[in-house]
CSV table of C-alpha atoms and ligand atoms in Angstrom, one decimal:
chain,number,residue,atom,x,y,z
A,4,MET,CA,10.3,15.1,1.2
A,5,ILE,CA,9.9,12.1,3.3
A,6,SER,CA,12.5,12.3,5.9
A,7,LEU,CA,14.0,9.2,7.7
A,8,ASN,CA,15.7,9.3,11.1
A,9,ILE,CA,17.7,6.3,12.4
A,10,GLU,CA,19.2,7.9,15.5
A,11,LYS,CA,17.2,5.6,17.7
A,12,THR,CA,18.8,2.4,16.1
A,13,LEU,CA,22.3,3.5,16.9
A,14,GLY,CA,22.5,2.0,20.3
A,15,PHE,CA,21.8,-1.4,18.6
A,16,ILE,CA,24.0,-1.0,15.5
A,17,SER,CA,26.8,1.4,14.4
A,18,LYS,CA,26.3,4.1,11.8
A,19,GLU,CA,29.4,2.9,10.5
A,20,ASN,CA,28.2,-0.5,9.6
A,21,VAL,CA,25.1,1.0,8.1
A,22,PHE,CA,27.4,3.1,5.7
A,23,ALA,CA,29.4,0.0,5.0
A,24,TYR,CA,26.5,-1.2,2.8
A,25,GLU,CA,27.3,1.8,0.4
A,26,ALA,CA,29.4,-0.1,-2.1
A,27,GLN,CA,26.6,-3.0,-2.2
A,28,VAL,CA,23.8,-0.3,-2.7
A,29,LYS,CA,26.0,1.4,-5.5
A,30,ALA,CA,26.4,-2.0,-7.3
A,31,ALA,CA,22.7,-2.6,-6.9
A,32,GLN,CA,21.8,0.8,-8.4
A,33,GLU,CA,24.3,0.1,-11.3
A,34,ALA,CA,22.6,-3.2,-12.1
A,35,LEU,CA,19.2,-1.4,-12.1
A,36,GLU,CA,20.3,1.2,-14.6
A,37,ASN,CA,21.9,-1.2,-16.7
A,38,GLY,CA,19.1,-3.6,-16.5
A,39,THR,CA,21.2,-6.6,-15.2
A,40,GLY,CA,20.8,-8.9,-12.3
A,41,LYS,CA,18.1,-11.3,-11.2
A,42,GLY,CA,14.7,-10.2,-12.2
A,43,ASN,CA,16.0,-7.8,-14.8
A,44,ASP,CA,12.7,-8.3,-17.1
A,45,PHE,CA,10.7,-6.4,-14.1
A,46,LEU,CA,12.5,-3.1,-14.1
A,47,GLY,CA,9.8,-1.2,-15.6
A,48,TRP,CA,8.9,0.7,-12.3
A,49,LEU,CA,12.1,2.3,-12.2
A,50,HIS,CA,11.5,5.2,-14.6
A,51,LEU,CA,7.8,4.7,-14.7
A,52,PRO,CA,6.7,8.0,-12.9
A,53,SER,CA,8.9,10.2,-15.1
A,54,SER,CA,7.5,8.4,-18.2
A,55,ILE,CA,3.8,8.6,-17.6
A,56,THR,CA,2.3,11.0,-20.3
A,57,LYS,CA,-0.2,13.5,-19.9
A,58,GLU,CA,-2.3,11.7,-22.6
A,59,HIS,CA,-2.2,8.6,-20.5
A,60,LEU,CA,-3.4,10.6,-17.5
A,61,ALA,CA,-6.3,12.2,-19.6
A,62,ASP,CA,-7.4,8.8,-20.9
A,63,LEU,CA,-7.4,7.6,-17.3
A,64,LYS,CA,-9.5,10.6,-16.1
A,65,THR,CA,-12.0,10.3,-18.8
A,66,THR,CA,-12.6,6.7,-18.0
A,67,ALA,CA,-12.8,7.6,-14.4
A,68,GLN,CA,-15.4,10.2,-15.2
A,69,THR,CA,-17.5,7.7,-17.1
A,70,LEU,CA,-17.5,5.5,-14.0
A,71,ARG,CA,-18.3,8.5,-11.8
A,72,ASP,CA,-21.1,9.7,-13.9
A,73,ASN,CA,-22.8,6.3,-14.2
A,74,CYS,CA,-22.1,4.4,-10.8
A,75,GLU,CA,-23.2,4.9,-7.2
A,76,VAL,CA,-20.7,2.1,-6.4
A,77,VAL,CA,-17.5,1.0,-8.0
A,78,VAL,CA,-16.2,-2.5,-7.1
A,79,VAL,CA,-12.5,-2.9,-7.5
A,80,ALA,CA,-11.8,-6.6,-8.2
A,81,GLY,CA,-8.1,-7.8,-7.5
A,82,ILE,CA,-5.8,-9.1,-4.9
A,83,GLY,CA,-2.3,-8.2,-3.7
A,84,GLY,CA,-0.6,-5.8,-5.9
A,85,SER,CA,-3.6,-5.6,-8.0
A,86,TYR,CA,-5.6,-3.8,-5.3
A,87,LEU,CA,-3.7,-2.7,-2.1
A,88,GLY,CA,-2.1,0.4,-3.3
A,89,ALA,CA,-5.3,1.9,-4.6
A,90,ARG,CA,-7.0,1.1,-1.3
A,91,ALA,CA,-4.1,2.4,0.8
A,92,VAL,CA,-4.7,5.8,-0.9
A,93,ILE,CA,-8.5,5.8,-1.1
A,94,GLU,CA,-8.9,4.9,2.5
A,95,ALA,CA,-6.3,7.2,3.7
A,96,LEU,CA,-7.7,10.2,1.8
A,97,SER,CA,-11.6,9.6,2.3
A,98,ASN,CA,-13.6,10.6,5.1
A,99,SER,CA,-13.8,7.3,7.2
A,100,PHE,CA,-17.7,7.7,7.2
A,101,THR,CA,-18.4,8.8,3.7
A,102,TRP,CA,-19.7,5.7,2.5
A,103,LEU,CA,-22.5,5.9,5.3
A,104,GLN,CA,-23.5,9.4,4.3
A,105,ASP,CA,-26.5,10.3,2.2
A,106,LYS,CA,-24.7,12.9,0.0
A,107,LYS,CA,-21.7,11.5,-1.9
A,108,THR,CA,-19.3,13.5,-4.2
A,109,ALA,CA,-17.8,10.2,-5.6
A,110,PRO,CA,-18.9,6.7,-5.9
A,111,VAL,CA,-18.4,4.4,-3.0
A,112,ILE,CA,-15.5,2.2,-3.6
A,113,LEU,CA,-15.6,-1.4,-2.5
A,114,TYR,CA,-13.5,-4.4,-3.0
A,115,ALA,CA,-13.8,-8.0,-4.1
A,116,GLY,CA,-11.6,-10.5,-5.6
A,117,HIS,CA,-9.1,-10.5,-2.7
A,118,ASN,CA,-10.7,-13.3,-1.0
A,119,ILE,CA,-13.1,-16.3,-1.5
A,120,GLY,CA,-15.2,-16.0,1.6
A,121,GLU,CA,-18.8,-17.0,0.9
A,122,ASP,CA,-20.1,-14.7,3.5
A,123,TYR,CA,-18.2,-11.6,2.0
A,124,LEU,CA,-19.2,-12.3,-1.5
A,125,TYR,CA,-22.8,-13.2,-0.6
A,126,GLU,CA,-23.2,-9.8,1.5
A,127,LEU,CA,-21.6,-7.8,-1.2
A,128,THR,CA,-23.9,-9.0,-3.9
A,129,GLU,CA,-26.9,-8.4,-1.7
A,130,TYR,CA,-25.8,-5.0,-1.1
A,131,LEU,CA,-25.4,-4.1,-4.7
A,132,LYS,CA,-28.8,-5.6,-5.5
A,133,ASP,CA,-30.5,-2.1,-5.7
A,134,LYS,CA,-27.2,-0.1,-6.5
A,135,LYS,CA,-26.0,1.4,-9.9
A,136,PHE,CA,-22.7,-0.1,-9.7
A,137,GLY,CA,-19.6,-0.6,-12.0
A,138,VAL,CA,-16.5,-3.2,-11.8
A,139,ILE,CA,-12.9,-2.6,-12.6
A,140,ASN,CA,-11.4,-6.2,-13.1
A,141,ILE,CA,-7.6,-6.0,-12.2
A,142,SER,CA,-5.5,-8.9,-12.7
A,143,LYS,CA,-2.0,-8.9,-14.4
A,144,SER,CA,-1.9,-12.7,-15.2
A,145,GLY,CA,-5.7,-12.7,-15.6
A,146,THR,CA,-5.6,-16.2,-14.0
A,147,THR,CA,-6.0,-15.5,-10.4
A,148,THR,CA,-8.8,-17.7,-9.0
A,149,GLU,CA,-10.0,-15.4,-6.4
A,150,THR,CA,-10.4,-12.3,-8.7
A,151,ALA,CA,-11.5,-14.2,-11.7
A,152,LEU,CA,-14.5,-15.9,-9.5
A,153,ALA,CA,-15.4,-12.5,-8.1
A,154,PHE,CA,-15.4,-10.9,-11.3
A,155,ARG,CA,-17.6,-13.7,-13.0
A,156,LEU,CA,-20.1,-13.1,-10.2
A,157,LEU,CA,-20.2,-9.3,-10.6
A,158,LYS,CA,-20.1,-9.1,-14.4
A,159,LYS,CA,-23.3,-11.3,-14.5
A,160,GLN,CA,-25.0,-9.3,-11.7
A,161,CYS,CA,-24.0,-6.0,-13.4
A,162,GLU,CA,-25.3,-7.3,-16.8
A,163,ASP,CA,-28.7,-8.4,-15.1
A,164,GLN,CA,-29.3,-5.3,-13.3
A,165,ARG,CA,-28.1,-2.7,-15.7
A,166,GLY,CA,-28.4,-4.3,-19.1
A,167,LYS,CA,-25.5,-5.4,-21.3
A,168,ASP,CA,-25.0,-1.9,-22.9
A,169,MET,CA,-24.7,-0.2,-19.6
A,170,ALA,CA,-22.6,-3.0,-18.1
A,171,LYS,CA,-20.2,-2.4,-21.1
A,172,LYS,CA,-19.9,1.2,-20.2
A,173,VAL,CA,-19.0,0.6,-16.6
A,174,ILE,CA,-16.8,-2.5,-16.6
A,175,VAL,CA,-13.3,-1.8,-17.2
A,176,ALA,CA,-10.5,-4.2,-17.5
A,177,ILE,CA,-6.8,-3.7,-16.3
A,178,THR,CA,-4.6,-6.6,-17.4
A,179,ASP,CA,-2.0,-8.0,-19.6
A,180,ALA,CA,-1.8,-6.7,-23.3
A,181,LYS,CA,-2.5,-10.3,-24.7
A,182,LYS,CA,-2.7,-13.0,-22.2
A,183,GLY,CA,-5.2,-14.3,-19.8
A,184,ALA,CA,-8.9,-14.7,-19.1
A,185,ALA,CA,-9.2,-10.9,-18.2
A,186,ARG,CA,-7.9,-9.8,-21.4
A,187,VAL,CA,-9.9,-12.4,-23.6
A,188,THR,CA,-13.2,-11.4,-21.9
A,189,ALA,CA,-12.4,-7.5,-22.2
A,190,ASP,CA,-11.6,-8.1,-26.0
A,191,ASN,CA,-14.7,-10.2,-26.5
A,192,GLU,CA,-17.1,-8.0,-24.6
A,193,GLY,CA,-15.5,-4.7,-25.9
A,194,TYR,CA,-14.8,-3.4,-22.4
A,195,LYS,CA,-12.6,-0.4,-22.1
A,196,SER,CA,-9.3,-1.8,-21.0
A,197,PHE,CA,-5.8,-0.5,-19.7
A,198,ILE,CA,-2.5,-2.6,-20.0
A,199,ILE,CA,-0.1,-3.5,-17.0
A,200,PRO,CA,3.2,-3.3,-18.7
A,201,ASP,CA,5.0,-6.7,-19.1
A,202,ASN,CA,8.1,-5.5,-17.2
A,203,VAL,CA,6.0,-4.1,-14.1
A,204,GLY,CA,5.3,-6.8,-11.4
A,205,GLY,CA,2.0,-6.8,-9.5
A,206,ARG,CA,3.4,-5.3,-6.4
A,207,PHE,CA,5.3,-2.6,-8.0
A,208,SER,CA,2.2,-1.7,-10.2
A,209,VAL,CA,0.4,1.0,-8.1
A,210,LEU,CA,1.6,3.9,-10.4
A,211,THR,CA,0.3,2.1,-13.4
A,212,PRO,CA,-3.7,2.1,-14.0
A,213,VAL,CA,-3.9,-0.5,-11.4
A,214,GLY,CA,-3.6,2.2,-8.7
A,215,LEU,CA,-4.4,5.3,-10.9
A,216,LEU,CA,-7.8,4.4,-12.0
A,217,PRO,CA,-9.6,3.5,-9.0
A,218,ILE,CA,-7.8,6.6,-7.2
A,219,ALA,CA,-9.2,8.7,-9.9
A,220,ILE,CA,-12.6,7.4,-9.6
A,221,ALA,CA,-12.6,8.3,-6.0
A,222,GLY,CA,-11.9,11.6,-6.8
A,223,PHE,CA,-8.1,12.1,-5.8
A,224,ASP,CA,-5.7,14.1,-7.9
A,225,ILE,CA,-3.5,11.4,-9.8
A,226,GLU,CA,-1.4,14.2,-11.6
A,227,LYS,CA,-0.3,15.2,-7.9
A,228,LEU,CA,0.3,11.6,-7.1
A,229,VAL,CA,2.5,11.0,-10.2
A,230,ALA,CA,4.4,14.2,-9.5
A,231,GLY,CA,5.1,13.1,-6.0
A,232,ALA,CA,6.6,9.9,-7.4
A,233,VAL,CA,8.5,11.7,-10.1
A,234,ALA,CA,10.2,13.8,-7.1
A,235,MET,CA,11.0,10.5,-5.3
A,236,GLU,CA,12.5,9.1,-8.4
A,237,LYS,CA,14.9,12.0,-8.7
A,238,ALA,CA,15.6,11.7,-4.9
A,239,CYS,CA,16.6,8.1,-5.4
A,240,GLY,CA,18.7,8.7,-8.6
A,241,LYS,CA,21.8,7.1,-9.4
A,242,ASP,CA,23.8,10.3,-8.8
A,243,VAL,CA,22.5,11.1,-5.3
A,244,PRO,CA,25.0,10.1,-2.7
A,245,PHE,CA,24.4,7.3,-0.2
A,246,ALA,CA,24.0,9.4,2.8
A,247,GLU,CA,21.4,11.7,1.1
A,248,ASN,CA,19.3,8.9,-0.4
A,249,PRO,CA,16.6,8.0,2.0
A,250,ALA,CA,15.8,4.6,0.3
A,251,ALA,CA,19.4,3.6,0.5
A,252,ILE,CA,19.8,4.4,4.3
A,253,TYR,CA,16.4,2.5,5.1
A,254,ALA,CA,17.5,-0.6,3.1
A,255,ALA,CA,20.9,-0.7,4.6
A,256,THR,CA,19.7,-0.1,8.2
A,257,ARG,CA,17.0,-2.9,8.0
A,258,ASN,CA,19.7,-5.2,6.6
A,259,GLU,CA,22.2,-4.3,9.4
A,260,LEU,CA,19.4,-4.9,12.0
A,261,TYR,CA,18.5,-8.3,10.4
A,262,LYS,CA,22.0,-9.3,10.6
A,263,ASN,CA,22.1,-8.4,14.2
A,264,GLY,CA,19.1,-10.6,15.0
A,265,LYS,CA,16.1,-8.5,14.2
A,266,LYS,CA,14.0,-10.6,12.1
A,267,ILE,CA,10.8,-8.8,12.3
A,268,GLU,CA,9.8,-5.2,11.3
A,269,ILE,CA,6.8,-3.3,12.6
A,270,LEU,CA,5.6,-0.5,10.5
A,271,VAL,CA,3.7,1.5,13.1
A,272,ASN,CA,1.1,4.3,12.4
A,273,TYR,CA,-1.1,6.2,14.8
A,274,ASN,CA,-4.0,6.8,12.4
A,275,PRO,CA,-6.5,4.0,11.4
A,276,LYS,CA,-6.8,5.6,8.0
A,277,LEU,CA,-3.3,4.3,7.2
A,278,HIS,CA,-4.2,0.7,7.8
A,279,TYR,CA,-4.0,-0.3,4.2
A,280,VAL,CA,-0.7,1.7,3.8
A,281,SER,CA,0.6,-0.9,5.9
A,282,GLU,CA,-1.0,-3.6,4.2
A,283,TRP,CA,0.4,-2.6,0.9
A,284,TRP,CA,3.8,-2.3,2.3
A,285,LYS,CA,3.6,-5.7,4.1
A,286,GLN,CA,2.7,-7.4,0.6
A,287,LEU,CA,5.5,-5.4,-1.1
A,288,TYR,CA,8.2,-6.4,1.4
A,289,GLY,CA,6.9,-9.9,2.3
A,290,GLU,CA,6.5,-11.0,-1.2
A,291,SER,CA,9.6,-9.5,-2.3
A,292,GLU,CA,12.2,-10.2,0.4
A,293,GLY,CA,10.9,-13.4,2.0
A,294,LYS,CA,12.5,-16.2,0.1
A,295,ASP,CA,15.5,-18.7,0.2
A,296,ASN,CA,14.9,-18.9,3.8
A,297,LYS,CA,15.8,-15.0,4.3
A,298,GLY,CA,13.8,-11.8,4.8
A,299,VAL,CA,12.6,-9.6,7.5
A,300,PHE,CA,9.1,-10.3,8.4
A,301,PRO,CA,6.8,-7.4,8.0
A,302,VAL,CA,4.0,-6.7,10.3
A,303,ALA,CA,1.9,-3.7,11.1
A,304,GLY,CA,1.4,-1.8,14.3
A,305,GLU,CA,-1.8,0.0,14.6
A,306,PHE,CA,-1.4,2.2,17.7
A,307,SER,CA,-2.4,3.5,20.1
A,308,GLU,CA,-4.9,0.6,19.8
A,309,GLU,CA,-2.5,-2.2,19.8
A,310,LEU,CA,-0.3,-0.7,22.7
A,311,HIS,CA,-3.2,-2.3,24.7
A,312,SER,CA,-2.5,-5.9,23.1
A,313,VAL,CA,0.9,-6.6,21.5
A,314,GLY,CA,2.4,-3.5,23.0
A,315,GLN,CA,3.2,-5.6,26.1
A,316,PHE,CA,5.2,-8.0,23.9
A,317,ILE,CA,7.0,-5.3,22.0
A,318,GLN,CA,8.2,-3.6,25.2
A,319,ASP,CA,8.6,-6.6,27.4
A,320,GLY,CA,8.8,-9.9,25.3
A,321,SER,CA,11.5,-11.4,23.0
A,322,PRO,CA,13.5,-8.6,21.5
A,323,ILE,CA,13.1,-10.1,17.9
A,324,MET,CA,11.9,-6.9,16.2
A,325,PHE,CA,12.6,-3.3,15.3
A,326,GLU,CA,10.0,-0.6,14.7
A,327,THR,CA,9.5,1.9,11.8
A,328,PHE,CA,7.1,4.6,12.7
A,329,LEU,CA,5.3,6.4,10.0
A,330,ASP,CA,4.5,9.9,11.3
A,331,VAL,CA,2.4,12.7,9.3
A,332,LYS,CA,3.7,16.2,10.2
A,333,LYS,CA,0.6,18.2,9.2
A,334,GLN,CA,-2.5,18.2,11.2
A,335,ASN,CA,-5.7,17.3,9.3
A,336,ALA,CA,-8.5,17.7,11.6
A,337,SER,CA,-8.8,19.5,14.8
A,338,LEU,CA,-10.9,18.3,17.9
A,339,ILE,CA,-10.6,20.0,21.2
A,340,VAL,CA,-11.2,18.1,24.5
A,341,GLU,CA,-14.0,20.3,26.3
A,342,PRO,CA,-14.1,20.6,30.0
A,343,ASP,CA,-16.5,18.4,31.7
A,344,GLU,CA,-19.0,19.7,34.2
A,345,LYS,CA,-17.7,17.3,36.9
A,346,GLU,CA,-14.2,16.8,37.7
A,347,ASP,CA,-12.6,13.7,36.9
A,348,TYR,CA,-9.2,12.1,36.0
A,349,PHE,CA,-9.0,13.6,32.6
A,350,ASP,CA,-9.3,17.4,33.5
A,351,TYR,CA,-5.6,17.8,32.7
A,352,LEU,CA,-6.5,17.3,29.1
A,353,ASP,CA,-9.0,20.2,28.9
A,354,GLY,CA,-8.4,22.4,25.9
A,355,LYS,CA,-6.0,20.2,24.3
A,356,ASP,CA,-6.4,18.8,20.7
A,357,PHE,CA,-6.7,15.2,20.0
A,358,TRP,CA,-3.8,15.7,17.5
A,359,GLU,CA,-1.6,16.8,20.3
A,360,ILE,CA,-2.7,13.9,22.5
A,361,ASN,CA,-2.1,11.5,19.9
A,362,LYS,CA,1.5,13.0,19.0
A,363,ALA,CA,2.2,12.8,22.9
A,364,ALA,CA,1.4,8.9,22.7
A,365,TYR,CA,3.6,8.6,19.5
A,366,HIS,CA,6.7,10.3,21.1
A,367,ALA,CA,6.2,8.5,24.3
A,368,THR,CA,6.1,5.2,22.6
A,369,VAL,CA,9.2,5.9,20.6
A,370,THR,CA,11.0,6.9,23.9
A,371,ALA,CA,9.7,3.9,25.8
A,372,HIS,CA,10.3,1.2,22.9
A,373,SER,CA,13.8,2.7,21.9
A,374,LYS,CA,15.0,1.6,25.5
A,375,LYS,CA,14.4,-1.9,24.4
A,376,LEU,CA,14.3,-2.1,20.5
A,377,PRO,CA,15.8,-0.3,17.5
A,378,CYS,CA,13.4,2.4,16.2
A,379,MET,CA,13.3,4.4,13.0
A,380,THR,CA,11.0,7.2,12.1
A,381,PHE,CA,9.7,8.5,8.8
A,382,GLU,CA,8.2,11.8,8.6
A,383,LEU,CA,5.7,12.6,5.8
A,384,ASP,CA,4.9,16.3,5.5
A,385,GLU,CA,1.2,15.8,4.8
A,386,LEU,CA,-1.3,13.1,3.9
A,387,ASP,CA,-2.3,13.8,0.4
A,388,ALA,CA,-1.8,12.4,-3.3
A,389,TYR,CA,1.4,14.1,-3.7
A,390,HIS,CA,3.1,12.4,-0.7
A,391,PHE,CA,1.5,9.2,-1.5
A,392,GLY,CA,3.3,9.3,-4.7
A,393,GLN,CA,6.7,9.9,-2.9
A,394,LEU,CA,5.9,7.1,-0.3
A,395,PHE,CA,5.0,4.5,-3.0
A,396,TYR,CA,8.2,5.2,-5.1
A,397,PHE,CA,10.3,5.4,-1.9
A,398,PHE,CA,9.2,2.0,-0.5
A,399,GLN,CA,9.5,0.3,-3.8
A,400,PHE,CA,13.0,1.7,-4.6
A,401,ALA,CA,14.0,0.8,-0.9
A,402,CYS,CA,12.5,-2.6,-1.3
A,403,TYR,CA,14.5,-3.5,-4.4
A,404,LEU,CA,17.8,-2.4,-2.7
A,405,SER,CA,17.0,-4.3,0.6
A,406,CYS,CA,16.3,-7.5,-1.4
A,407,LYS,CA,19.8,-6.9,-3.4
A,408,ILE,CA,21.6,-6.5,-0.3
A,409,MET,CA,19.9,-9.6,1.1
A,410,GLY,CA,20.8,-11.6,-1.9
A,411,VAL,CA,17.4,-12.5,-3.3
A,412,ASN,CA,15.5,-11.8,-6.3
A,413,PRO,CA,12.9,-9.1,-5.5
A,414,PHE,CA,10.4,-9.8,-8.4
A,415,ASP,CA,9.5,-13.5,-8.2
A,416,GLN,CA,7.3,-15.3,-5.7
A,417,PRO,CA,7.8,-18.9,-5.8
A,418,GLY,CA,6.4,-19.6,-2.5
A,419,VAL,CA,3.0,-18.4,-3.4
A,420,GLU,CA,2.7,-21.3,-5.8
A,421,ALA,CA,2.7,-24.1,-3.2
A,422,TYR,CA,-0.7,-23.8,-1.7
A,423,LYS,CA,-2.4,-23.5,-5.2
A,424,LYS,CA,-1.0,-26.7,-6.2
A,425,TRP,CA,-2.8,-28.4,-3.3
A,426,MET,CA,-6.0,-26.3,-3.8
A,427,PHE,CA,-6.2,-27.1,-7.5
A,428,GLU,CA,-5.7,-30.8,-6.9
A,429,ALA,CA,-8.6,-30.6,-4.3
A,430,LEU,CA,-10.8,-28.8,-6.6
A,431,GLY,CA,-10.1,-31.0,-9.6
A,432,LYS,CA,-8.6,-28.6,-11.8
B,2,LIG,O1,2.9,-8.9,-6.5
B,2,LIG,C1,2.3,-9.7,-7.1
B,2,LIG,O2,2.8,-10.2,-8.3
B,2,LIG,C2,1.2,-10.4,-6.5
B,2,LIG,O3,0.8,-10.1,-5.3
B,2,LIG,C3,0.0,-10.0,-7.6
B,2,LIG,O4,-0.1,-8.8,-7.7
B,2,LIG,C4,-1.2,-10.8,-7.1
B,2,LIG,O5,-0.9,-12.2,-6.8
B,2,LIG,C5,-2.4,-10.6,-8.0
B,2,LIG,O6,-1.9,-11.2,-9.2
B,2,LIG,P1,-2.8,-10.8,-10.6
B,2,LIG,O7,-2.7,-9.4,-10.9
B,2,LIG,O8,-1.9,-11.6,-11.7
B,2,LIG,O9,-4.2,-11.4,-10.4
């Protein structure tokens, strides 16, 4: 299981004060189980993992196989909660250079609908020109401008290149059961479609088809992913004591740090493959907690790279943040530093594994930064689908608790509407 260590926050806050949140956490858990409290029509994620049926997984796997059989490339069109979770898993578990290799074991997964940059979309459509590609159109509301525009573009290109019949086979919709443009198009065109349950909000939807279908197409084990989430659902259960519930400890600690002036949390990794894990986490916490003039601002730390940029600020600048280090215990690849013919400054590293050197950098950073700032560490046993299931459920549950302690509704996003109003006005909607 995921383990959390808060020892290196304790020079800054006390354990007693962290444990003082126990009653609030218990009340939040009761509200969750009883379906009461603000946003109580969005609690479908709570028992989602344990309610996923074999039939549902089989349906997803059959659809995934159809796309795997008929596509060299699958474009996932979605934004925010409608794509980040899938991308986090796919980029972490895939070979970083797979898409440049000639022999591929799964379609290359590309993304659209998460921006309206003309360069990105133009270059994507150019790249797809000679490719057998399919599209997954993911939008809960079915009204999101970025996704709807990208889908319109890709649908036409797919039909033009592959013909209407094949397009119908390789375009899939994941959306609301009844509402929105994505639903209307899917029904009119006869696309295979999956439903995002009403009571599961976008950023809590990675364990619905939103995350599961693209992950299955990329070739990763969605049964194991769900099994990991089920294990974490149990570990966060209402009868688990506060001290043994990692999500409760995490939520309480970050609230206590916030109360003590730490307004920024940096989620740190030492593996570039985890970039989109941080992006998913940033969206979950930023959109859930940042409202009513409250919230811990979530940022990512991509180390050791950023130790050579913002590392200076973290160690030596305004002490406004705390750090949460995400560490994976099991070594994946092995690469040894071979001795060089000529002596140089790096001979002391001869024979060492890059894994060991990276770990040394990690432990050294925790030691150095914790002299200045509170640091928490998360340990994940292994980077695989099962542990991703755990990680997703863990962060969702902790996010709910953290918002409740902070006194905000985790499930709305009123601030997102402000820019849209001005954009729609400028575009004459
Ligand atoms: O968490 C959320 O609700 C948002 O981030 C949504 O996922 C995002 O805005 C995309 O919305 P939709 O799926 O309706 O296109």
